C-alpha atoms as an extended CHARMM CRD file, in Angstrom:
* protein
*
       125  EXT
         1         1  UNK       CA            -30.0390000000       -9.4370000000       -5.9220000000  PROA      1               0.0000000000
         2         2  UNK       CA            -29.9170000000      -13.0470000000       -4.6710000000  PROA      2               0.0000000000
         3         3  UNK       CA            -31.8570000000      -14.2760000000       -7.7080000000  PROA      3               0.0000000000
         4         4  UNK       CA            -29.5000000000      -12.4700000000      -10.0800000000  PROA      4               0.0000000000
         5         5  UNK       CA            -26.4510000000      -13.9110000000       -8.3030000000  PROA      5               0.0000000000
         6         6  UNK       CA            -27.8580000000      -17.4430000000       -8.3710000000  PROA      6               0.0000000000
         7         7  UNK       CA            -28.5060000000      -17.1660000000      -12.0890000000  PROA      7               0.0000000000
         8         8  UNK       CA            -25.3810000000      -15.3400000000      -13.2780000000  PROA      8               0.0000000000
         9         9  UNK       CA            -22.8160000000      -15.7160000000      -10.4510000000  PROA      9               0.0000000000
        10        10  UNK       CA            -23.5850000000      -18.9780000000       -8.6350000000  PROA      10              0.0000000000
        11        11  UNK       CA            -20.1360000000      -19.0550000000       -7.0050000000  PROA      11              0.0000000000
        12        12  UNK       CA            -20.9330000000      -15.7240000000       -5.3180000000  PROA      12              0.0000000000
        13        13  UNK       CA            -24.5570000000      -16.3850000000       -4.3590000000  PROA      13              0.0000000000
        14        14  UNK       CA            -23.7120000000      -18.2070000000       -1.1180000000  PROA      14              0.0000000000
        15        15  UNK       CA            -21.5700000000      -15.2680000000        0.0090000000  PROA      15              0.0000000000
        16        16  UNK       CA            -24.3720000000      -12.7110000000       -0.2500000000  PROA      16              0.0000000000
        17        17  UNK       CA            -25.9620000000      -11.5600000000        2.9740000000  PROA      17              0.0000000000
        18        18  UNK       CA            -28.5550000000       -8.9160000000        3.7700000000  PROA      18              0.0000000000
        19        19  UNK       CA            -27.3230000000       -6.0060000000        5.8890000000  PROA      19              0.0000000000
        20        20  UNK       CA            -30.1890000000       -4.5190000000        7.9440000000  PROA      20              0.0000000000
        21        21  UNK       CA            -28.1070000000       -1.8520000000        9.7200000000  PROA      21              0.0000000000
        22        22  UNK       CA            -28.8330000000        1.8710000000        9.7140000000  PROA      22              0.0000000000
        23        23  UNK       CA            -25.2580000000        2.9640000000        9.0950000000  PROA      23              0.0000000000
        24        24  UNK       CA            -24.1010000000        2.7090000000        5.4500000000  PROA      24              0.0000000000
        25        25  UNK       CA            -21.5530000000       -0.0680000000        4.9160000000  PROA      25              0.0000000000
        26        26  UNK       CA            -19.0610000000        2.3010000000        3.2680000000  PROA      26              0.0000000000
        27        27  UNK       CA            -19.0770000000        4.3850000000        6.4690000000  PROA      27              0.0000000000
        28        28  UNK       CA            -18.9350000000        1.3360000000        8.7190000000  PROA      28              0.0000000000
        29        29  UNK       CA            -15.8240000000       -0.0510000000        7.0260000000  PROA      29              0.0000000000
        30        30  UNK       CA            -14.2040000000        3.2540000000        6.0230000000  PROA      30              0.0000000000
        31        31  UNK       CA            -14.3220000000        2.4770000000        2.3020000000  PROA      31              0.0000000000
        32        32  UNK       CA            -14.6300000000        6.1070000000        1.1910000000  PROA      32              0.0000000000
        33        33  UNK       CA            -11.6820000000        7.1290000000        3.3890000000  PROA      33              0.0000000000
        34        34  UNK       CA             -9.6060000000        4.2980000000        1.9230000000  PROA      34              0.0000000000
        35        35  UNK       CA            -10.4950000000        5.3380000000       -1.6250000000  PROA      35              0.0000000000
        36        36  UNK       CA             -9.5780000000        8.9430000000       -0.8440000000  PROA      36              0.0000000000
        37        37  UNK       CA             -6.2130000000        7.8800000000        0.6430000000  PROA      37              0.0000000000
        38        38  UNK       CA             -5.5410000000        5.7240000000       -2.4270000000  PROA      38              0.0000000000
        39        39  UNK       CA             -5.9010000000        8.7460000000       -4.6870000000  PROA      39              0.0000000000
        40        40  UNK       CA             -3.6050000000       11.0670000000       -2.7270000000  PROA      40              0.0000000000
        41        41  UNK       CA             -0.1420000000       12.0360000000       -3.9570000000  PROA      41              0.0000000000
        42        42  UNK       CA              1.4150000000       11.1090000000       -0.6020000000  PROA      42              0.0000000000
        43        43  UNK       CA              0.7930000000        7.8090000000        1.2170000000  PROA      43              0.0000000000
        44        44  UNK       CA              1.6290000000        7.7170000000        4.9260000000  PROA      44              0.0000000000
        45        45  UNK       CA              3.4970000000        4.7910000000        6.4780000000  PROA      45              0.0000000000
        46        46  UNK       CA              2.7020000000        3.6080000000       10.0090000000  PROA      46              0.0000000000
        47        47  UNK       CA              6.3020000000        4.3020000000       11.0680000000  PROA      47              0.0000000000
        48        48  UNK       CA              5.9060000000        7.9970000000       10.2700000000  PROA      48              0.0000000000
        49        49  UNK       CA              7.5700000000        7.8270000000        6.8660000000  PROA      49              0.0000000000
        50        50  UNK       CA              5.7290000000        8.3310000000        3.6220000000  PROA      50              0.0000000000
        51        51  UNK       CA              5.6370000000        7.4760000000       -0.0680000000  PROA      51              0.0000000000
        52        52  UNK       CA              5.4070000000       10.1290000000       -2.7600000000  PROA      52              0.0000000000
        53        53  UNK       CA              3.6850000000        8.6210000000       -5.7940000000  PROA      53              0.0000000000
        54        54  UNK       CA              3.8450000000       10.4250000000       -9.1350000000  PROA      54              0.0000000000
        55        55  UNK       CA              2.0950000000        9.0590000000      -12.2150000000  PROA      55              0.0000000000
        56        56  UNK       CA              2.6620000000       10.0930000000      -15.8080000000  PROA      56              0.0000000000
        57        57  UNK       CA              1.6280000000        8.4810000000      -19.0790000000  PROA      57              0.0000000000
        58        58  UNK       CA              5.0980000000        6.9520000000      -19.4070000000  PROA      58              0.0000000000
        59        59  UNK       CA              5.7690000000        5.6600000000      -15.8920000000  PROA      59              0.0000000000
        60        60  UNK       CA              5.0730000000        5.7730000000      -12.1860000000  PROA      60              0.0000000000
        61        61  UNK       CA              7.7420000000        6.9110000000       -9.7310000000  PROA      61              0.0000000000
        62        62  UNK       CA              7.6330000000        6.2290000000       -6.0110000000  PROA      62              0.0000000000
        63        63  UNK       CA              9.9310000000        8.0000000000       -3.5720000000  PROA      63              0.0000000000
        64        64  UNK       CA             10.3440000000        6.5660000000       -0.0620000000  PROA      64              0.0000000000
        65        65  UNK       CA             10.9730000000        9.0760000000        2.7270000000  PROA      65              0.0000000000
        66        66  UNK       CA             11.6020000000        8.5810000000        6.4250000000  PROA      66              0.0000000000
        67        67  UNK       CA              9.5240000000       10.7960000000        8.6690000000  PROA      67              0.0000000000
        68        68  UNK       CA             11.7290000000       11.1910000000       11.7200000000  PROA      68              0.0000000000
        69        69  UNK       CA             15.4870000000       11.1530000000       12.1440000000  PROA      69              0.0000000000
        70        70  UNK       CA             16.4630000000        8.8120000000       14.9880000000  PROA      70              0.0000000000
        71        71  UNK       CA             20.1530000000        9.6790000000       15.1360000000  PROA      71              0.0000000000
        72        72  UNK       CA             23.3080000000        8.2650000000       13.5810000000  PROA      72              0.0000000000
        73        73  UNK       CA             23.5340000000        5.2190000000       15.8640000000  PROA      73              0.0000000000
        74        74  UNK       CA             20.1490000000        3.8010000000       14.8490000000  PROA      74              0.0000000000
        75        75  UNK       CA             19.9110000000        5.4560000000       11.4510000000  PROA      75              0.0000000000
        76        76  UNK       CA             20.6930000000        2.3190000000        9.3970000000  PROA      76              0.0000000000
        77        77  UNK       CA             18.0820000000        0.2790000000       11.2990000000  PROA      77              0.0000000000
        78        78  UNK       CA             15.4970000000        3.0640000000       10.9360000000  PROA      78              0.0000000000
        79        79  UNK       CA             16.1550000000        3.2600000000        7.1950000000  PROA      79              0.0000000000
        80        80  UNK       CA             15.9510000000       -0.5330000000        6.8490000000  PROA      80              0.0000000000
        81        81  UNK       CA             12.6390000000       -0.7400000000        8.7110000000  PROA      81              0.0000000000
        82        82  UNK       CA             11.2060000000        2.1980000000        6.7540000000  PROA      82              0.0000000000
        83        83  UNK       CA             12.2390000000        0.6500000000        3.4220000000  PROA      83              0.0000000000
        84        84  UNK       CA             10.8290000000       -2.7370000000        4.4430000000  PROA      84              0.0000000000
        85        85  UNK       CA              7.5180000000       -1.1890000000        5.4850000000  PROA      85              0.0000000000
        86        86  UNK       CA              7.5260000000        0.8270000000        2.2600000000  PROA      86              0.0000000000
        87        87  UNK       CA              8.0170000000       -2.3130000000        0.1320000000  PROA      87              0.0000000000
        88        88  UNK       CA              4.8520000000       -3.8300000000        1.5910000000  PROA      88              0.0000000000
        89        89  UNK       CA              2.9480000000       -0.5310000000        1.3320000000  PROA      89              0.0000000000
        90        90  UNK       CA              4.0380000000       -0.0840000000       -2.3000000000  PROA      90              0.0000000000
        91        91  UNK       CA              2.6890000000       -3.5130000000       -3.2370000000  PROA      91              0.0000000000
        92        92  UNK       CA             -0.6400000000       -2.5420000000       -1.6620000000  PROA      92              0.0000000000
        93        93  UNK       CA             -0.6900000000        0.8750000000       -3.3460000000  PROA      93              0.0000000000
        94        94  UNK       CA              0.0050000000       -0.6730000000       -6.7540000000  PROA      94              0.0000000000
        95        95  UNK       CA             -3.0230000000       -2.9410000000       -6.3180000000  PROA      95              0.0000000000
        96        96  UNK       CA             -5.2660000000       -0.1750000000       -4.9370000000  PROA      96              0.0000000000
        97        97  UNK       CA             -4.3640000000        2.2150000000       -7.7400000000  PROA      97              0.0000000000
        98        98  UNK       CA             -4.3020000000       -0.5180000000      -10.4050000000  PROA      98              0.0000000000
        99        99  UNK       CA             -0.8280000000        0.5740000000      -11.5100000000  PROA      99              0.0000000000
       100       100  UNK       CA              1.3550000000       -1.3030000000      -13.9590000000  PROA      100             0.0000000000
       101       101  UNK       CA              3.9390000000       -0.6270000000      -16.6330000000  PROA      101             0.0000000000
       102       102  UNK       CA              7.2210000000        1.0300000000      -15.7620000000  PROA      102             0.0000000000
       103       103  UNK       CA              7.4640000000        1.6470000000      -12.0200000000  PROA      103             0.0000000000
       104       104  UNK       CA             10.5790000000        3.2230000000      -10.5350000000  PROA      104             0.0000000000
       105       105  UNK       CA             11.0280000000        3.0390000000       -6.7660000000  PROA      105             0.0000000000
       106       106  UNK       CA             13.5670000000        5.2500000000       -5.0070000000  PROA      106             0.0000000000
       107       107  UNK       CA             14.1840000000        3.5500000000       -1.6640000000  PROA      107             0.0000000000
       108       108  UNK       CA             16.2320000000        5.3090000000        0.9970000000  PROA      108             0.0000000000
       109       109  UNK       CA             19.9260000000        4.4280000000        0.4700000000  PROA      109             0.0000000000
       110       110  UNK       CA             21.1800000000        1.5890000000        2.6720000000  PROA      110             0.0000000000
       111       111  UNK       CA             24.7790000000        0.5220000000        3.3470000000  PROA      111             0.0000000000
       112       112  UNK       CA             24.0750000000       -3.0330000000        4.5690000000  PROA      112             0.0000000000
       113       113  UNK       CA             23.9190000000       -5.5090000000        1.6380000000  PROA      113             0.0000000000
       114       114  UNK       CA             21.7530000000       -7.9910000000        3.5830000000  PROA      114             0.0000000000
       115       115  UNK       CA             19.2360000000       -5.2350000000        4.3140000000  PROA      115             0.0000000000
       116       116  UNK       CA             19.1240000000       -4.4230000000        0.5890000000  PROA      116             0.0000000000
       117       117  UNK       CA             18.4430000000       -8.0710000000       -0.2630000000  PROA      117             0.0000000000
       118       118  UNK       CA             15.7010000000       -8.3320000000        2.3640000000  PROA      118             0.0000000000
       119       119  UNK       CA             13.9300000000       -5.2050000000        1.1050000000  PROA      119             0.0000000000
       120       120  UNK       CA             14.0730000000       -6.4380000000       -2.4980000000  PROA      120             0.0000000000
       121       121  UNK       CA             12.6340000000       -9.7940000000       -1.3970000000  PROA      121             0.0000000000
       122       122  UNK       CA              9.9300000000       -8.1230000000        0.6530000000  PROA      122             0.0000000000
       123       123  UNK       CA             11.2730000000       -9.0590000000        4.0790000000  PROA      123             0.0000000000
       124       124  UNK       CA             12.4350000000      -12.6410000000        3.6270000000  PROA      124             0.0000000000
       125       125  UNK       CA             15.6260000000      -13.4100000000        5.5310000000  PROA      125             0.0000000000
């Protein structure tokens, strides 16, 4: 492997290292679990919300849903944080799934205009 890399991929050769461990690397780093999650219809968010990702030949649609209702007083902040987390998760999911073309994202409706701007900019204030 090292000889092949030195000949055909010299920029990668220095990064190669032999792994002598018993446990397969895919198990060690959870690669198979990550691949399985990337192929699921629903992607969980750390906050408890989730994304529903539907793909057709014409387009991809992504629906953002909040997992738990916090109450009217904190509802706007909960929605903002869920949408912000979703924006970052969507970018990751698009890369993992190698998605492009027409992508429609249905964020949770927000009343605060500044919150809308921040979500569209990916969290910049």
